[in-house]
Amino acid sequence: MRHSARMTTALPAAHPSETKATPRGVLWALMFGNFVIGTGIMVVAGTLNEIAASLAVSITTAGQLVSAGALVVAIGAPLFATLVAGFDRRRLLSFSLLWYAVLHAVCAAMPSFGSLLSVRVLAVLSAAIFTPQAASCIGLLVAAPKRGRAITFVFLGWAVASVLGLPIGALIGGLFGWRAAFALITVLGLISTVWVWMTMPNGVRPPALSLASWRQTLRSSALMLCIAVTVLSAAAQFALFSYFAPYFKTQFTASPGEISLFFAWFGLFGFIGNALMSRHIERIGASASVMTALACMALSLAAWSLGTNLVLTALVALPWALGLFAANSAQQARLVGLGPTLASGSIALNTSGMYAGQAIGTASGGWLIAMGRFDSLHWFSLAGMLAAMVVSAWATRAAARNDRRAHP
């Protein structure tokens, strides 16, 4: 669509309710952007065997690509939330996707693990910008009654990345090498850059958080407990998820095609779970939605040892898949609901927490593998998921207590 002055003035920060006419194409573009970001983040897990073999490093060393990248995003998300606060989101989001595309092309040309690690760290800076800043736009693009559904819709991109992007990347990596899989991210990133540029209106600038607002965010027990839930659940999942490819190759002598099919199966039900969450979150509430998703994942981890072959493991993993992306989507809606005016900061911190959890989980899983404890990964993950459920219940009580104080 054309970006006229009329559209720009239709999106003032003070009157988000006036954006009811915002075309759904904007949300589709943001959703596809998250698909590209998610596919690029997960492509390393899908091609871990190929990266390790090609660059002559161990699986645990190759896993550092996940943990190092996640650590950069964890630090960068809240930092960029402050640095880019006044930027026009059309330009910011488009540039971040272009950066992602170009840097993945450079990654594909790297001759050694050290050089790949350095460029990969720079590439994932885009994830620190795009995902939280796309979510923070929702308040200006969608009227309040539809905001929760819009946020979960935009985050469907991550679920689609799991059902399509990850398995396709894993298959391409298995057949043609990890460099071809990284080249795929470049192509997708360029498409997404154009799409966001063509559909995102000019003049979308979520209000910057002042130092006082940051202090308010950090002092909110409910918000900080919610972010702790994200850290714990991400660490629990990625201790095992990051090593799915080598796990299945080691435990079941699975081929690249079989591993790709498992990722597709897992991602399909991740997509279904997120779609169901998007449809029902307004009815059952964000807090209850988060707890439901966490319980689903804990069920799979508790039953993981029953997966004595790849088919049984796929069945055991179903509840985990259903809760995988649904949990984070519900967390985003939960944070926006707890503090709409603090959403830019809280969502950035939540993104930071998600990637910090990835770094912690991947490093912990790598340590267990180095100790010869491949078969213990799911117990570590289960303990972390149960801890996340306890903290989530604590966050719900803290939010209720704050609400009673605000409305005695």
Coordinates of C-alpha atoms in Angstrom, one line a residue, residues 197-379:
W197 CA 9.0 -1.9 3.9
M198 CA 5.9 -2.1 1.6
T199 CA 3.3 -2.6 4.2
M200 CA 4.5 -0.9 7.4
P201 CA 3.1 2.7 7.7
N202 CA 5.4 5.6 8.3
G203 CA 5.4 7.4 11.6
V204 CA 5.0 4.4 13.9
R205 CA 7.1 5.4 16.9
P206 CA 6.2 3.8 20.2
P207 CA 7.0 6.2 23.1
A208 CA 10.4 5.9 24.5
L209 CA 10.7 4.6 28.0
S210 CA 12.1 7.2 30.4
L211 CA 14.5 6.2 33.2
A212 CA 11.6 6.4 35.6
S213 CA 9.6 3.9 33.4
W214 CA 12.6 1.6 33.3
R215 CA 12.8 1.8 37.1
Q216 CA 9.1 1.1 37.3
T217 CA 9.5 -1.9 35.1
L218 CA 12.4 -3.3 37.0
R219 CA 10.7 -2.7 40.4
S220 CA 7.5 -4.5 39.3
S221 CA 7.6 -7.9 41.0
A222 CA 4.9 -9.2 38.7
L223 CA 6.8 -8.2 35.5
M224 CA 10.2 -9.5 36.8
L225 CA 8.7 -12.8 37.9
C226 CA 7.1 -13.2 34.4
I227 CA 10.5 -12.7 32.9
A228 CA 12.1 -15.2 35.3
V229 CA 9.5 -17.7 33.9
T230 CA 10.8 -17.0 30.4
V231 CA 14.4 -17.6 31.5
L232 CA 13.6 -20.8 33.3
S233 CA 11.4 -22.3 30.6
A234 CA 13.8 -21.4 27.8
A235 CA 16.8 -22.9 29.6
A236 CA 14.8 -26.0 30.3
Q237 CA 13.9 -26.5 26.7
F238 CA 17.2 -25.6 25.0
A239 CA 19.2 -27.9 27.2
L240 CA 17.7 -30.7 25.0
F241 CA 16.2 -28.9 22.0
S242 CA 19.6 -27.5 20.8
Y243 CA 21.0 -31.0 20.6
F244 CA 18.0 -32.8 19.0
A245 CA 20.0 -33.5 15.7
P246 CA 23.0 -35.1 17.4
Y247 CA 20.7 -36.8 20.0
F248 CA 18.7 -38.5 17.3
K249 CA 21.8 -39.4 15.3
T250 CA 23.4 -40.9 18.4
Q251 CA 20.4 -42.6 20.0
F252 CA 18.5 -43.8 16.9
T253 CA 21.1 -43.5 14.1
A254 CA 18.6 -41.2 12.4
S255 CA 19.3 -39.9 8.9
P256 CA 19.1 -36.2 7.9
G257 CA 15.8 -36.9 6.3
E258 CA 14.4 -38.5 9.4
I259 CA 15.7 -35.7 11.6
S260 CA 14.1 -33.2 9.2
L261 CA 10.8 -35.0 9.4
F262 CA 10.9 -34.9 13.2
F263 CA 11.5 -31.2 13.2
A264 CA 8.6 -30.8 10.8
W265 CA 6.3 -32.9 13.1
F266 CA 7.4 -30.9 16.1
G267 CA 7.0 -27.6 14.4
L268 CA 3.6 -28.6 13.0
F269 CA 2.2 -29.1 16.5
G270 CA 4.0 -26.0 17.7
F271 CA 2.1 -24.1 15.0
I272 CA -1.2 -25.7 16.1
G273 CA -0.5 -24.9 19.7
N274 CA 0.2 -21.3 19.0
A275 CA -2.8 -21.0 16.7
L276 CA -5.0 -22.4 19.5
M277 CA -3.5 -20.0 21.9
S278 CA -4.2 -17.1 19.6
R279 CA -7.8 -18.1 19.3
H280 CA -8.5 -18.8 23.0
I281 CA -6.2 -16.5 25.0
E282 CA -8.7 -13.7 25.4
R283 CA -11.2 -16.2 26.9
I284 CA -9.0 -18.1 29.4
G285 CA -6.6 -15.3 30.2
A286 CA -2.9 -14.9 29.7
S287 CA -1.7 -16.2 33.0
A288 CA -3.7 -19.4 32.8
S289 CA -2.6 -19.8 29.2
V290 CA 1.1 -19.6 30.2
M291 CA 0.6 -22.2 32.9
T292 CA -1.2 -24.6 30.5
A293 CA 1.6 -24.3 28.0
L294 CA 4.3 -24.9 30.7
A295 CA 2.4 -28.0 32.0
C296 CA 2.2 -29.4 28.5
M297 CA 6.0 -29.1 28.1
A298 CA 6.7 -30.6 31.5
L299 CA 4.5 -33.6 30.6
S300 CA 6.7 -34.4 27.6
L301 CA 9.9 -34.0 29.5
A302 CA 8.7 -36.3 32.3
A303 CA 7.8 -39.0 29.8
W304 CA 10.8 -38.5 27.5
S305 CA 12.5 -41.8 28.4
L306 CA 9.5 -43.6 26.9
G307 CA 10.7 -42.5 23.5
T308 CA 12.8 -45.6 22.7
N309 CA 12.7 -44.9 19.0
L310 CA 12.1 -41.8 16.8
V311 CA 8.4 -42.5 16.2
L312 CA 7.7 -43.0 20.0
T313 CA 9.8 -39.9 20.7
A314 CA 7.6 -37.9 18.2
L315 CA 4.5 -39.0 20.1
V316 CA 6.0 -38.2 23.5
A317 CA 7.1 -34.7 22.2
L318 CA 3.5 -33.7 21.2
P319 CA 2.6 -31.9 24.4
W320 CA 5.9 -30.1 24.4
A321 CA 5.4 -29.0 20.8
L322 CA 1.9 -27.7 21.6
G323 CA 3.3 -25.6 24.4
L324 CA 6.5 -24.5 22.8
F325 CA 5.6 -21.2 21.0
A326 CA 2.2 -20.9 22.8
A327 CA 4.0 -20.2 26.0
N328 CA 6.0 -17.3 24.7
S329 CA 3.1 -15.8 22.8
A330 CA 1.0 -15.9 26.0
Q331 CA 3.9 -14.4 28.0
Q332 CA 4.0 -11.4 25.6
A333 CA 0.3 -10.8 26.0
R334 CA 0.7 -11.2 29.7
L335 CA 3.4 -8.6 29.9
V336 CA 1.4 -6.1 27.8
G337 CA -1.7 -6.7 30.0
L338 CA 0.3 -6.1 33.2
G339 CA 1.8 -2.8 32.0
P340 CA 0.7 -1.5 28.7
T341 CA 2.7 1.7 29.0
L342 CA 5.8 -0.3 29.9
A343 CA 5.5 -2.8 27.0
S344 CA 8.5 -1.7 25.1
G345 CA 10.7 -2.3 28.0
S346 CA 9.1 -5.4 29.4
I347 CA 8.9 -7.2 26.0
A348 CA 12.5 -6.3 25.4
L349 CA 13.5 -7.8 28.7
N350 CA 11.3 -10.8 28.0
T351 CA 13.2 -11.3 24.7
S352 CA 16.4 -10.9 26.6
G353 CA 15.2 -13.5 29.1
M354 CA 14.3 -15.9 26.4
Y355 CA 17.7 -15.8 24.8
A356 CA 19.5 -15.8 28.1
G357 CA 17.6 -19.0 28.8
Q358 CA 18.7 -20.4 25.5
A359 CA 22.4 -19.6 26.3
I360 CA 22.1 -21.1 29.8
G361 CA 20.3 -24.2 28.5
T362 CA 22.6 -24.8 25.5
A363 CA 25.7 -24.4 27.7
S364 CA 24.3 -26.7 30.4
G365 CA 23.3 -29.3 27.8
G366 CA 26.7 -29.1 26.2
W367 CA 28.3 -29.7 29.7
L368 CA 26.1 -32.7 30.3
I369 CA 27.0 -34.1 26.9
A370 CA 30.7 -33.6 27.5
M371 CA 30.3 -35.5 30.8
G372 CA 28.7 -38.4 28.9
R373 CA 25.2 -37.7 30.2
F374 CA 23.3 -37.5 26.9
D375 CA 20.5 -39.6 28.5
S376 CA 20.1 -37.1 31.4
L377 CA 19.3 -34.0 29.4
H378 CA 15.5 -34.4 29.8
W379 CA 15.8 -34.6 33.6

